[in-house]
Coordinates of C-alpha atoms in Angstrom, one line a residue:
Chain G
X1 CA -172.3 -45.7 25.6
X2 CA -169.0 -45.1 27.2
X3 CA -170.1 -43.1 30.2
X4 CA -167.9 -42.3 33.1
X5 CA -169.2 -40.8 36.3
X6 CA -167.4 -39.1 39.1
X7 CA -168.6 -38.3 42.6
X8 CA -168.7 -35.8 44.1
X9 CA -168.8 -33.1 41.4
X10 CA -167.5 -30.6 43.8
X11 CA -166.2 -30.6 47.4
X12 CA -165.0 -28.1 49.9
X13 CA -163.0 -29.3 52.8
X14 CA -160.8 -27.9 55.5
X15 CA -157.0 -28.1 55.5
X16 CA -155.7 -31.3 56.9
X17 CA -158.7 -33.4 56.1
X18 CA -159.0 -36.2 53.5
X19 CA -161.3 -36.3 50.5
X20 CA -162.3 -39.4 48.5
X21 CA -163.3 -39.1 44.9
X22 CA -165.0 -42.0 43.1
X23 CA -164.8 -42.7 39.4
X24 CA -167.1 -45.3 37.7
X25 CA -167.4 -46.6 34.2
X26 CA -171.1 -47.1 33.9
X27 CA -171.5 -49.1 30.7
X28 CA -168.2 -50.7 30.0
X29 CA -165.4 -52.5 31.9
X30 CA -162.3 -50.5 32.3
X31 CA -159.1 -52.4 33.1
X32 CA -157.3 -49.1 33.1
X33 CA -158.3 -45.8 34.6
X34 CA -156.4 -42.5 34.8
X35 CA -156.4 -39.6 37.2
X36 CA -155.7 -36.1 36.0
X37 CA -155.4 -32.7 37.6
X38 CA -156.0 -29.5 35.9
X39 CA -155.4 -26.0 37.3
X40 CA -157.2 -23.0 35.8
X41 CA -156.1 -22.2 32.2
X42 CA -153.6 -25.0 32.2
X43 CA -153.5 -28.3 30.4
X44 CA -154.3 -31.7 31.8
X45 CA -151.7 -33.2 34.0
X46 CA -151.6 -37.0 34.4
X47 CA -151.2 -37.9 38.0
X48 CA -151.4 -41.7 37.9
X49 CA -152.5 -44.8 35.9
X50 CA -154.6 -47.3 37.8
X51 CA -155.0 -50.9 36.7
X52 CA -157.6 -53.1 38.2
X53 CA -156.3 -55.3 41.0
X54 CA -152.8 -53.8 41.0
X55 CA -150.9 -50.8 42.4
X56 CA -151.3 -47.5 40.6
X57 CA -148.4 -46.1 38.6
X58 CA -147.7 -42.5 39.6
X59 CA -146.2 -39.8 37.4
X60 CA -143.0 -38.2 38.5
X61 CA -143.5 -35.6 41.1
X62 CA -146.9 -37.0 42.3
X63 CA -146.8 -38.1 45.9
X64 CA -148.2 -41.6 46.1
X65 CA -148.7 -41.3 49.9
X66 CA -150.7 -38.2 49.5
X67 CA -152.8 -39.3 46.5
X68 CA -154.0 -42.8 47.3
X69 CA -155.5 -44.6 44.4
X70 CA -157.5 -47.8 44.6
X71 CA -158.9 -49.7 41.6
X72 CA -160.8 -52.5 43.2
X73 CA -163.0 -53.5 40.3
X74 CA -163.3 -53.1 36.6
X75 CA -165.8 -50.3 37.0
X76 CA -164.5 -48.4 40.0
X77 CA -161.4 -46.4 40.9
X78 CA -161.1 -44.0 43.9
X79 CA -158.7 -41.2 44.5
X80 CA -158.2 -40.1 48.1
X81 CA -156.4 -36.8 48.7
X82 CA -155.0 -37.2 52.2
X83 CA -154.2 -34.3 54.5
X84 CA -155.4 -31.8 51.9
X85 CA -153.9 -28.3 51.7
X86 CA -155.0 -25.2 49.8
X87 CA -152.4 -25.9 47.1
X88 CA -154.3 -29.2 46.4
X89 CA -157.3 -27.2 45.3
X90 CA -157.8 -28.1 41.6
X91 CA -160.1 -29.8 39.1
X92 CA -159.6 -33.6 39.4
X93 CA -160.7 -35.6 36.4
X94 CA -160.7 -39.4 35.9
X95 CA -160.8 -41.2 32.7
X96 CA -161.4 -44.8 31.7
X97 CA -160.1 -46.7 28.8
X98 CA -162.1 -49.2 26.8
X99 CA -160.7 -52.1 24.8
X100 CA -160.3 -49.9 21.7
X101 CA -157.9 -47.7 23.7
X102 CA -160.3 -44.8 23.6
X103 CA -160.3 -42.8 26.8
X104 CA -163.5 -41.4 28.2
X105 CA -163.5 -38.7 30.8
X106 CA -165.6 -38.3 33.8
X107 CA -167.2 -34.9 34.5
X108 CA -164.5 -33.9 37.0
X109 CA -164.5 -33.0 40.7
X110 CA -163.7 -29.5 41.7
X111 CA -161.9 -29.6 45.1
X112 CA -161.5 -26.5 47.2
X113 CA -159.4 -26.7 50.3
X114 CA -159.9 -23.9 52.8
Chain I
X1 CA -139.4 -31.6 21.9
X2 CA -142.8 -32.4 23.4
X3 CA -144.5 -35.6 22.5
X4 CA -147.5 -33.9 21.2
X5 CA -147.5 -30.2 20.1
X6 CA -150.4 -27.9 19.2
X7 CA -150.6 -24.2 18.6
X8 CA -152.2 -22.8 21.7
X9 CA -154.1 -20.2 19.7
X10 CA -156.4 -18.5 20.2
X11 CA -157.8 -19.3 16.8
X12 CA -160.7 -17.1 15.8
X13 CA -163.0 -17.9 12.9
X14 CA -166.3 -16.4 11.8
X15 CA -169.5 -18.4 12.1
X16 CA -169.9 -20.7 9.1
X17 CA -166.3 -20.8 8.2
X18 CA -164.0 -23.8 8.4
X19 CA -161.8 -24.1 11.5
X20 CA -158.5 -26.0 11.0
X21 CA -156.7 -27.3 14.1
X22 CA -153.3 -29.0 13.8
X23 CA -151.2 -31.3 15.9
X24 CA -147.8 -32.9 15.5
X25 CA -146.4 -35.8 17.4
X26 CA -142.9 -37.1 18.0
X27 CA -143.2 -40.9 17.8
X28 CA -143.3 -42.2 14.3
X29 CA -144.6 -45.5 15.6
X30 CA -147.8 -44.0 17.1
X31 CA -151.0 -45.8 16.0
X32 CA -153.9 -44.1 17.8
X33 CA -154.9 -40.5 17.6
X34 CA -157.8 -38.7 19.2
X35 CA -159.4 -35.2 19.3
X36 CA -161.1 -34.0 22.4
X37 CA -163.2 -30.9 23.0
X38 CA -163.1 -29.2 26.4
X39 CA -165.4 -26.4 27.3
X40 CA -164.3 -24.0 30.0
X41 CA -164.8 -25.6 33.4
X42 CA -165.7 -29.0 32.0
X43 CA -163.9 -32.2 31.4
X44 CA -162.7 -33.3 27.9
X45 CA -165.1 -35.0 25.6
X46 CA -164.0 -37.4 22.9
X47 CA -165.1 -36.2 19.5
X48 CA -163.0 -38.1 17.0
X49 CA -160.5 -41.0 16.8
X50 CA -158.4 -41.9 13.8
X51 CA -156.1 -44.8 13.3
X52 CA -155.3 -44.9 9.5
X53 CA -153.8 -42.4 7.1
X54 CA -156.3 -40.2 5.3
X55 CA -159.5 -38.6 6.3
X56 CA -162.2 -39.6 8.6
X57 CA -165.5 -37.7 8.6
X58 CA -168.2 -37.5 11.3
X59 CA -170.8 -34.9 10.7
X60 CA -169.2 -31.5 10.6
X61 CA -165.9 -32.9 11.8
X62 CA -163.1 -34.3 9.7
X63 CA -159.9 -35.8 11.2
X64 CA -156.9 -36.0 8.9
X65 CA -153.9 -38.2 9.6
X66 CA -150.5 -38.2 7.9
X67 CA -148.2 -40.6 9.6
X68 CA -145.3 -39.9 7.3
X69 CA -145.3 -36.3 8.3
X70 CA -146.4 -37.1 11.9
X71 CA -149.3 -34.7 12.0
X72 CA -153.0 -35.0 12.6
X73 CA -155.5 -32.3 12.0
X74 CA -159.2 -31.6 12.8
X75 CA -161.4 -29.6 10.4
X76 CA -164.7 -28.2 11.7
X77 CA -167.0 -27.2 8.8
X78 CA -169.8 -24.6 9.2
X79 CA -168.3 -23.5 12.5
X80 CA -170.9 -22.5 15.1
X81 CA -170.4 -20.4 18.3
X82 CA -171.1 -23.5 20.3
X83 CA -167.9 -25.0 18.8
X84 CA -165.9 -22.4 20.8
X85 CA -163.8 -24.5 23.2
X86 CA -160.3 -25.8 23.6
X87 CA -159.5 -28.7 21.4
X88 CA -157.0 -31.3 22.7
X89 CA -155.0 -33.6 20.5
X90 CA -154.1 -36.9 22.1
X91 CA -151.7 -39.6 20.8
X92 CA -151.0 -43.1 22.1
X93 CA -147.2 -43.0 22.0
X94 CA -144.8 -46.0 22.2
X95 CA -147.6 -48.3 23.1
X96 CA -147.8 -46.6 26.5
X97 CA -150.8 -47.3 28.7
X98 CA -151.9 -43.6 28.6
X99 CA -152.4 -41.0 26.0
X100 CA -150.2 -38.0 25.6
X101 CA -152.1 -34.8 25.3
X102 CA -151.2 -31.6 23.6
X103 CA -151.7 -28.3 25.5
X104 CA -154.8 -27.6 23.4
X105 CA -155.9 -25.0 20.9
X106 CA -158.5 -22.5 22.0
X107 CA -161.0 -21.9 19.3
X108 CA -163.4 -19.0 19.2
X109 CA -166.2 -18.9 16.7
X110 CA -167.4 -15.3 16.2
X111 CA -171.1 -14.9 15.5

């Protein structure tokens, strides 16, 4: 149990375009989902916390207008990187929390902006 | 002081040995503690959770929690080369919605 999927697993896009990443909890309901970013050889950086049916809470320094998060249901959250630039290239990972407060991570999405 | 601190390593152990990974945290009131394993280029995988003082064993893994000293550790017995990864300690601090992660300890098991 406790499986979280992400789609796509990797994406290459041109500078200035937008990219949407989906995160789904497959076998449990997740009232809270989290979005992380990880650069090579660095630790996880929490970008935002997403609660179902409400606005996401962004960490300091994360532009909410650039990283749009929608958590429309208990099993789906989406992250849209708008007007992507090469510096947005990174490994984006979502996680979902179950009722025992255990967090399960999706497999991640590797974004490359050219 | 960071909320969760780990020695970044690298920690190298020979195959078959016990690997000991340590983590300290800042909030004495923390209640939930987790160990994740992250292979290079992959996302973290939950391997252990612990909520009470003492030891919790799961196969070759043992998590140890000492709330009075504010540390949590992970022991890996009979280490295998496949255990080579970065191990992340995570703590639920102050009842926050999210977990606070350490920077991870990179473990290498030498065949």
